[in-house]
Amino acid sequence: MDSTPFQARIPEADLEDLRDRLRRARWPEDETVDDWSQGVPAPYLRELCAYWAEAYDWRAAESRLNAFPQFRTEIDGLGIHYLHVRSPHQDALPLVLTHGWPGSVFEFLDVLGPLTDPVAHGGDAADAFHVVVPSLPGYGFSDKPARAGWSIQRIADAWIRLMEGLGYERYGAQGGDWGTSITTLMGRTAPERLAGIHLNPPLAAPDPATFGELTESERKSLADLERAKADGSGYAIQQATRPQTIGYALADSPVALCAWIVEKFQSWTDCDGHPENALSRDAMLDDITLYWLTGTGASSARLYWESFAEVSSWFAESTVDTITVPTGCSIFPRETPRPSRRWAERRFTDIRYWNELDRGGHFAAFEQPDVFTEEVRSFFRLVR
């Protein structure tokens, strides 16, 4: 597999254009409530966007990203960007980490050091990984598909080819959000190559046979699923049905892009109502600015058009397959969905590790890098 070294280098003119658009933004009136129930509050978004225009430093984010080895290669006709950080410990287990929406490779920057060089971070060399972090097609510095067909199964197949091309015959895989489904499909497609898969969370539908004797956590999980469907699924319906329509706003207005993503940082993190309790202002803007500078608002949304109906059925309706590869599951309290172990075992037949944590949300590595690192280590110790 031919790969070309890559460094992020955004022209200064693109950053000036971003600042200019932010300064000239046309704002709506304030919401008629005093919470987030109508969306991102206008006073907070104006404050955040003013910071973005006047104080935020993309060059610092760019330097953090460029501190790690990055590459681009072509897989199945599409250019794929990835980080490849090899451990100093030669017997380290290869591991591919997959992000989702509205995430990016920035989610994993704080865990790369501890995962690849645990000794330098107070850990044990036996827990070392060679880590690969690809950008999803249509996200970040990967190419944007020009034709339909880049589903989660096709991405899973591409990641298998990527790991093979890097010379890894046996490896682990980890993912959240889209990464959960892609990692699961890797385990279903090439179980002979996977030492194990780690998921936050596993996707498995509630089991109707248990509805007469639900546990308290299962009742809460079902209630949260219903609440998310009724009050938190508008973004997914839009992206799954008309991604091009919302794409115009996301490509043309940084304020629209910021609101579209920050809403998820607020509602999906363990933040006690305010996103900056879970993620710093700069961390959120690193991710949002990457979407803006690469113009991937529309292309990232199209993955919902490709695959969301399939994935939503996995966690809400029925279990249609079985995954036999060894599986580790980390359930963070602010995640939705949160299947119980007995629901998950109907789909994942070899669960080796299960942990229900007391803090953290959807963006596990981004929010709780230390906890995430230990979860990954704890599972893979069982399958190395």
Short mmCIF file of C-alpha atoms in Angstrom, two decimals:
data_model
loop_
_atom_site.label_atom_id
_atom_site.label_comp_id
_atom_site.label_asym_id
_atom_site.label_seq_id
_atom_site.Cartn_x
_atom_site.Cartn_y
_atom_site.Cartn_z
CA MET A 1 0.00 0.00 0.00
CA ASP A 2 1.43 3.35 -1.06
CA SER A 3 1.16 6.09 1.53
CA THR A 4 2.31 9.70 1.41
CA PRO A 5 3.34 11.62 4.53
CA PHE A 6 0.87 14.38 5.34
CA GLN A 7 0.91 17.60 7.35
CA ALA A 8 -2.02 19.93 7.89
CA ARG A 9 -1.19 23.35 6.44
CA ILE A 10 -4.19 25.64 6.08
CA PRO A 11 -3.58 28.85 4.08
CA GLU A 12 -3.79 32.00 6.16
CA ALA A 13 -6.33 33.37 3.69
CA ASP A 14 -8.76 30.62 4.71
CA LEU A 15 -8.44 31.61 8.36
CA GLU A 16 -8.98 35.28 7.53
CA ASP A 17 -12.08 34.35 5.53
CA LEU A 18 -13.42 32.42 8.54
CA ARG A 19 -12.86 35.37 10.87
CA ASP A 20 -14.46 37.76 8.41
CA ARG A 21 -17.57 35.58 8.06
CA LEU A 22 -17.89 35.33 11.83
CA ARG A 23 -17.64 39.11 12.23
CA ARG A 24 -20.28 39.70 9.54
CA ALA A 25 -22.72 37.03 10.75
CA ARG A 26 -26.42 37.80 10.55
CA TRP A 27 -27.98 36.70 13.82
CA PRO A 28 -31.55 35.67 14.63
CA GLU A 29 -33.38 37.01 17.64
CA ASP A 30 -32.86 35.27 20.96
CA GLU A 31 -34.80 32.17 21.88
CA THR A 32 -37.99 32.53 23.93
CA VAL A 33 -36.84 30.18 26.72
CA ASP A 34 -34.00 30.32 29.21
CA ASP A 35 -32.49 26.91 28.47
CA TRP A 36 -31.30 24.78 25.53
CA SER A 37 -34.73 23.35 24.68
CA GLN A 38 -35.00 25.40 21.46
CA GLY A 39 -31.37 24.81 20.51
CA VAL A 40 -28.12 26.60 21.27
CA PRO A 41 -28.89 29.80 23.22
CA ALA A 42 -28.06 32.90 21.16
CA PRO A 43 -26.09 34.69 23.92
CA TYR A 44 -23.78 31.69 24.34
CA LEU A 45 -23.32 31.18 20.60
CA ARG A 46 -22.52 34.86 20.04
CA GLU A 47 -19.94 34.69 22.83
CA LEU A 48 -18.42 31.48 21.46
CA CYS A 49 -18.26 32.81 17.90
CA ALA A 50 -16.70 36.09 19.08
CA TYR A 51 -14.00 34.04 20.78
CA TRP A 52 -13.61 31.97 17.60
CA ALA A 53 -13.10 35.12 15.54
CA GLU A 54 -10.84 37.06 17.89
CA ALA A 55 -8.93 34.69 20.18
CA TYR A 56 -9.05 31.08 18.97
CA ASP A 57 -5.73 29.79 17.59
CA TRP A 58 -6.06 27.22 14.81
CA ARG A 59 -2.27 27.16 14.38
CA ALA A 60 -1.95 25.68 17.88
CA ALA A 61 -4.42 22.93 16.94
CA GLU A 62 -2.61 22.36 13.67
CA SER A 63 0.69 21.99 15.53
CA ARG A 64 -0.81 19.47 17.96
CA LEU A 65 -2.08 17.41 15.05
CA ASN A 66 1.17 17.68 13.10
CA ALA A 67 3.14 16.45 16.11
CA PHE A 68 1.90 12.95 15.19
CA PRO A 69 2.85 11.02 12.04
CA GLN A 70 0.10 11.40 9.44
CA PHE A 71 -0.36 9.92 6.01
CA ARG A 72 -2.73 9.71 3.08
CA THR A 73 -3.33 6.64 0.97
CA GLU A 74 -5.87 5.51 -1.61
CA ILE A 75 -8.32 2.74 -0.72
CA ASP A 76 -11.11 1.68 -3.05
CA GLY A 77 -10.56 4.77 -5.17
CA LEU A 78 -10.75 7.27 -2.31
CA GLY A 79 -8.00 9.21 -0.57
CA ILE A 80 -7.91 8.37 3.14
CA HIS A 81 -6.09 10.41 5.79
CA TYR A 82 -4.81 8.63 8.88
CA LEU A 83 -2.53 8.98 11.87
CA HIS A 84 -0.12 6.09 12.45
CA VAL A 85 1.69 6.29 15.77
CA ARG A 86 3.95 3.33 16.42
CA SER A 87 4.85 2.32 19.95
CA PRO A 88 8.50 2.16 21.04
CA HIS A 89 7.62 -1.35 22.28
CA GLN A 90 7.92 -3.63 19.28
CA ASP A 91 5.53 -6.29 20.60
CA ALA A 92 2.73 -3.72 20.96
CA LEU A 93 -0.73 -4.71 19.71
CA PRO A 94 -1.89 -2.79 16.62
CA LEU A 95 -5.13 -0.89 17.27
CA VAL A 96 -7.37 1.10 14.94
CA LEU A 97 -9.52 3.83 16.53
CA THR A 98 -12.57 5.10 14.63
CA HIS A 99 -14.37 8.36 15.35
CA GLY A 100 -17.91 9.39 14.40
CA TRP A 101 -20.02 12.51 13.81
CA PRO A 102 -19.56 15.29 14.79
CA GLY A 103 -16.18 14.05 15.91
CA SER A 104 -12.79 13.78 14.24
CA VAL A 105 -9.26 12.54 14.84
CA PHE A 106 -8.93 15.40 17.35
CA GLU A 107 -10.95 13.27 19.78
CA PHE A 108 -8.02 10.90 20.19
CA LEU A 109 -4.98 13.19 20.40
CA ASP A 110 -4.84 13.10 24.21
CA VAL A 111 -4.88 9.29 24.35
CA LEU A 112 -2.23 8.60 21.70
CA GLY A 113 0.69 9.07 24.06
CA PRO A 114 -0.63 6.85 26.87
CA LEU A 115 -1.75 4.15 24.44
CA THR A 116 1.47 3.99 22.43
CA ASP A 117 3.98 4.64 25.22
CA PRO A 118 2.37 3.61 28.52
CA VAL A 119 5.69 3.56 30.38
CA ALA A 120 6.21 7.28 29.70
CA HIS A 121 2.77 7.89 31.21
CA GLY A 122 3.14 5.81 34.35
CA GLY A 123 1.86 2.56 32.86
CA ASP A 124 3.06 -0.89 31.87
CA ALA A 125 4.82 -1.73 28.59
CA ALA A 126 2.58 -4.79 28.30
CA ASP A 127 -0.32 -2.42 27.55
CA ALA A 128 1.34 -0.78 24.52
CA PHE A 129 -0.39 -0.30 21.17
CA HIS A 130 0.62 0.74 17.68
CA VAL A 131 -2.26 3.12 16.97
CA VAL A 132 -3.92 3.92 13.64
CA VAL A 133 -6.58 6.69 13.53
CA PRO A 134 -8.23 7.18 10.13
CA SER A 135 -10.48 10.07 9.16
CA LEU A 136 -13.80 8.76 7.88
CA PRO A 137 -14.53 9.28 4.17
CA GLY A 138 -15.97 12.76 3.78
CA TYR A 139 -14.50 13.90 7.10
CA GLY A 140 -11.40 15.91 7.92
CA PHE A 141 -8.52 15.43 5.52
CA SER A 142 -9.93 12.32 3.85
CA ASP A 143 -11.48 12.73 0.40
CA LYS A 144 -15.18 13.32 -0.08
CA PRO A 145 -16.98 10.51 -1.95
CA ALA A 146 -18.27 11.79 -5.30
CA ARG A 147 -20.77 8.94 -5.70
CA ALA A 148 -23.17 7.19 -3.34
CA GLY A 149 -22.12 3.90 -1.81
CA TRP A 150 -19.68 4.73 0.97
CA SER A 151 -21.68 2.96 3.68
CA ILE A 152 -20.40 1.82 7.05
CA GLN A 153 -19.79 -1.65 5.59
CA ARG A 154 -17.63 -0.21 2.83
CA ILE A 155 -15.70 1.82 5.41
CA ALA A 156 -15.21 -1.31 7.56
CA ASP A 157 -13.85 -3.11 4.49
CA ALA A 158 -11.55 -0.15 3.79
CA TRP A 159 -10.20 -0.18 7.36
CA ILE A 160 -9.46 -3.91 7.05
CA ARG A 161 -7.50 -3.15 3.87
CA LEU A 162 -5.74 -0.24 5.60
CA MET A 163 -4.54 -2.41 8.48
CA GLU A 164 -3.47 -5.14 6.08
CA GLY A 165 -1.61 -2.59 3.98
CA LEU A 166 0.25 -1.41 7.08
CA GLY A 167 1.42 -4.97 7.64
CA TYR A 168 -0.82 -5.80 10.59
CA GLU A 169 -2.17 -9.34 10.39
CA ARG A 170 -3.75 -9.36 13.85
CA TYR A 171 -5.00 -6.26 15.59
CA GLY A 172 -7.67 -4.71 17.77
CA ALA A 173 -10.35 -2.19 16.83
CA GLN A 174 -12.14 0.41 18.90
CA GLY A 175 -14.91 2.87 18.15
CA GLY A 176 -17.71 5.13 19.29
CA ASP A 177 -20.60 6.70 17.37
CA TRP A 178 -20.10 5.67 13.70
CA GLY A 179 -16.95 3.98 14.94
CA THR A 180 -19.05 1.58 17.02
CA SER A 181 -20.84 0.25 13.94
CA ILE A 182 -17.75 0.26 11.72
CA THR A 183 -15.74 -1.58 14.37
CA THR A 184 -18.56 -4.09 14.84
CA LEU A 185 -18.69 -4.74 11.10
CA MET A 186 -14.93 -5.24 11.01
CA GLY A 187 -15.40 -7.95 13.63
CA ARG A 188 -18.21 -9.52 11.64
CA THR A 189 -16.32 -9.35 8.33
CA ALA A 190 -12.83 -10.43 9.40
CA PRO A 191 -13.05 -12.11 12.81
CA GLU A 192 -9.88 -14.07 12.08
CA ARG A 193 -7.89 -10.81 12.02
CA LEU A 194 -9.37 -9.17 15.10
CA ALA A 195 -7.92 -9.90 18.50
CA GLY A 196 -11.01 -8.15 19.81
CA ILE A 197 -13.23 -5.11 19.48
CA HIS A 198 -13.90 -2.47 22.10
CA LEU A 199 -17.10 -0.46 21.82
CA ASN A 200 -18.55 2.57 23.58
CA PRO A 201 -21.30 1.50 23.52
CA PRO A 202 -22.23 -1.79 21.82
CA LEU A 203 -25.32 -1.41 19.65
CA ALA A 204 -27.98 -3.95 20.48
CA ALA A 205 -31.75 -3.64 20.53
CA PRO A 206 -33.78 -4.00 23.73
CA ASP A 207 -35.04 -7.56 24.18
CA PRO A 208 -38.87 -7.64 24.36
CA ALA A 209 -38.63 -10.90 26.32
CA THR A 210 -37.23 -8.87 29.25
CA PHE A 211 -39.91 -6.17 29.30
CA GLY A 212 -41.88 -7.91 32.04
CA GLU A 213 -38.90 -7.83 34.42
CA LEU A 214 -36.87 -4.77 33.52
CA THR A 215 -34.12 -3.56 35.79
CA GLU A 216 -34.08 0.06 36.85
CA SER A 217 -31.19 0.83 34.47
CA GLU A 218 -33.02 -0.89 31.60
CA ARG A 219 -36.12 1.20 32.28
CA LYS A 220 -34.05 4.36 32.24
CA SER A 221 -32.32 3.26 29.04
CA LEU A 222 -35.67 2.72 27.31
CA ALA A 223 -36.96 6.07 28.57
CA ASP A 224 -33.86 7.85 27.29
CA LEU A 225 -34.24 6.17 23.89
CA GLU A 226 -37.81 7.43 23.67
CA ARG A 227 -36.79 10.89 24.82
CA ALA A 228 -33.99 11.07 22.23
CA LYS A 229 -36.38 9.94 19.50
CA ALA A 230 -38.95 12.57 20.43
CA ASP A 231 -36.69 15.48 21.28
CA GLY A 232 -33.19 14.83 19.95
CA SER A 233 -33.37 13.20 16.54
CA GLY A 234 -34.06 16.17 14.26
CA TYR A 235 -30.42 16.43 13.18
CA ALA A 236 -30.33 12.72 12.26
CA ILE A 237 -33.59 12.83 10.29
CA GLN A 238 -32.34 15.86 8.36
CA GLN A 239 -28.93 14.34 7.62
CA ALA A 240 -30.38 10.93 6.79
CA THR A 241 -32.97 12.31 4.37
CA ARG A 242 -31.72 15.66 2.98
CA PRO A 243 -28.02 16.05 3.80
CA GLN A 244 -27.44 18.27 0.78
CA THR A 245 -30.02 20.80 1.97
CA ILE A 246 -28.45 21.31 5.41
CA GLY A 247 -25.04 21.10 3.74
CA TYR A 248 -25.46 24.53 2.14
CA ALA A 249 -25.75 26.19 5.55
CA LEU A 250 -22.89 24.16 7.00
CA ALA A 251 -20.62 25.04 4.06
CA ASP A 252 -21.49 28.74 3.90
CA SER A 253 -21.99 29.84 7.51
CA PRO A 254 -19.50 29.10 10.28
CA VAL A 255 -22.15 30.20 12.79
CA ALA A 256 -24.55 27.55 11.46
CA LEU A 257 -21.83 24.91 11.58
CA CYS A 258 -20.85 25.89 15.11
CA ALA A 259 -24.45 25.73 16.34
CA TRP A 260 -25.08 22.40 14.58
CA ILE A 261 -22.12 20.78 16.33
CA VAL A 262 -22.09 22.55 19.71
CA GLU A 263 -25.65 21.45 20.31
CA LYS A 264 -24.35 17.85 20.30
CA PHE A 265 -21.44 18.69 22.57
CA GLN A 266 -24.01 20.01 25.04
CA SER A 267 -26.59 17.25 24.76
CA TRP A 268 -24.28 14.24 24.42
CA THR A 269 -21.55 14.98 26.96
CA ASP A 270 -21.57 14.56 30.73
CA CYS A 271 -21.57 18.32 31.21
CA ASP A 272 -24.32 19.17 33.73
CA GLY A 273 -26.03 21.37 31.17
CA HIS A 274 -23.08 23.37 29.81
CA PRO A 275 -20.70 21.90 27.20
CA GLU A 276 -17.64 23.66 28.59
CA ASN A 277 -17.98 21.59 31.77
CA ALA A 278 -16.99 18.58 29.65
CA LEU A 279 -14.87 20.02 26.85
CA SER A 280 -12.83 23.18 26.76
CA ARG A 281 -13.82 25.96 24.40
CA ASP A 282 -10.63 25.39 22.40
CA ALA A 283 -11.19 21.63 22.18
CA MET A 284 -14.68 22.13 20.74
CA LEU A 285 -13.42 24.73 18.29
CA ASP A 286 -10.54 22.50 17.18
CA ASP A 287 -13.10 20.00 16.00
CA ILE A 288 -15.53 22.54 14.55
CA THR A 289 -12.76 24.44 12.75
CA LEU A 290 -11.57 21.23 11.13
CA TYR A 291 -15.06 20.70 9.69
CA TRP A 292 -15.10 24.31 8.48
CA LEU A 293 -11.65 24.43 6.90
CA THR A 294 -12.12 21.12 5.10
CA GLY A 295 -15.64 22.00 3.98
CA THR A 296 -17.01 18.68 5.21
CA GLY A 297 -20.37 19.72 6.64
CA ALA A 298 -22.32 18.19 3.75
CA SER A 299 -20.04 15.24 3.02
CA SER A 300 -19.97 14.12 6.66
CA ALA A 301 -23.76 14.39 6.87
CA ARG A 302 -24.16 12.06 3.89
CA LEU A 303 -23.00 9.10 5.95
CA TYR A 304 -26.38 9.37 7.70
CA TRP A 305 -28.08 9.13 4.29
CA GLU A 306 -26.00 6.04 3.57
CA SER A 307 -26.32 4.14 6.84
CA PHE A 308 -28.40 5.70 9.60
CA ALA A 309 -31.57 3.68 8.98
CA GLU A 310 -29.58 0.46 9.31
CA VAL A 311 -27.74 1.52 12.44
CA SER A 312 -30.78 2.94 14.23
CA SER A 313 -32.56 -0.39 13.77
CA TRP A 314 -29.66 -2.12 15.52
CA PHE A 315 -30.11 -0.21 18.77
CA ALA A 316 -33.85 0.44 18.68
CA GLU A 317 -35.67 -2.33 16.82
CA SER A 318 -34.11 -5.75 16.32
CA THR A 319 -30.93 -7.78 16.48
CA VAL A 320 -30.29 -9.19 13.03
CA ASP A 321 -26.79 -10.67 13.30
CA THR A 322 -24.36 -12.12 15.79
CA ILE A 323 -20.82 -10.95 16.42
CA THR A 324 -18.55 -13.72 17.63
CA VAL A 325 -15.25 -11.84 17.98
CA PRO A 326 -14.16 -11.13 21.60
CA THR A 327 -15.83 -7.90 22.67
CA GLY A 328 -15.27 -5.28 25.33
CA CYS A 329 -18.02 -2.82 26.23
CA SER A 330 -17.77 0.48 28.11
CA ILE A 331 -21.10 2.09 28.98
CA PHE A 332 -20.83 5.79 29.84
CA PRO A 333 -23.75 7.26 31.81
CA ARG A 334 -24.55 10.14 29.43
CA GLU A 335 -24.54 7.90 26.37
CA THR A 336 -27.68 7.01 24.43
CA PRO A 337 -28.25 4.17 23.75
CA ARG A 338 -27.12 2.17 26.77
CA PRO A 339 -28.05 -1.50 26.28
CA SER A 340 -27.94 -3.80 29.26
CA ARG A 341 -25.53 -6.68 29.18
CA ARG A 342 -28.29 -9.24 28.68
CA TRP A 343 -29.58 -7.28 25.68
CA ALA A 344 -26.07 -6.94 24.25
CA GLU A 345 -25.27 -10.63 24.69
CA ARG A 346 -27.96 -11.53 22.16
CA ARG A 347 -25.84 -9.87 19.47
CA PHE A 348 -22.31 -10.04 20.89
CA THR A 349 -21.82 -13.66 21.86
CA ASP A 350 -18.33 -13.36 23.39
CA ILE A 351 -18.36 -10.37 25.72
CA ARG A 352 -15.12 -10.56 27.71
CA TYR A 353 -15.32 -7.15 29.37
CA TRP A 354 -18.29 -5.06 30.53
CA ASN A 355 -18.07 -1.88 32.56
CA GLU A 356 -20.75 0.69 33.41
CA LEU A 357 -18.96 3.87 34.36
CA ASP A 358 -20.04 6.66 36.69
CA ARG A 359 -19.00 9.62 34.53
CA GLY A 360 -18.56 10.46 30.86
CA GLY A 361 -20.68 10.71 27.76
CA HIS A 362 -20.74 10.14 24.04
CA PHE A 363 -17.25 11.47 23.23
CA ALA A 364 -15.42 9.17 25.61
CA ALA A 365 -11.80 9.76 24.56
CA PHE A 366 -12.42 13.50 24.16
CA GLU A 367 -14.19 13.97 27.50
CA GLN A 368 -12.41 11.44 29.70
CA PRO A 369 -9.05 10.54 28.10
CA ASP A 370 -7.65 8.87 31.22
CA VAL A 371 -10.79 6.79 31.80
CA PHE A 372 -10.99 5.89 28.11
CA THR A 373 -7.34 4.78 28.08
CA GLU A 374 -7.84 2.51 31.06
CA GLU A 375 -11.00 1.01 29.56
CA VAL A 376 -9.16 0.15 26.35
CA ARG A 377 -6.21 -1.30 28.24
CA SER A 378 -8.44 -3.32 30.57
CA PHE A 379 -10.25 -5.05 27.72
CA PHE A 380 -7.29 -5.75 25.49
CA ARG A 381 -5.29 -7.25 28.36
CA LEU A 382 -7.78 -10.12 28.12
CA VAL A 383 -7.25 -10.84 24.41
CA ARG A 384 -3.67 -9.97 23.51
#
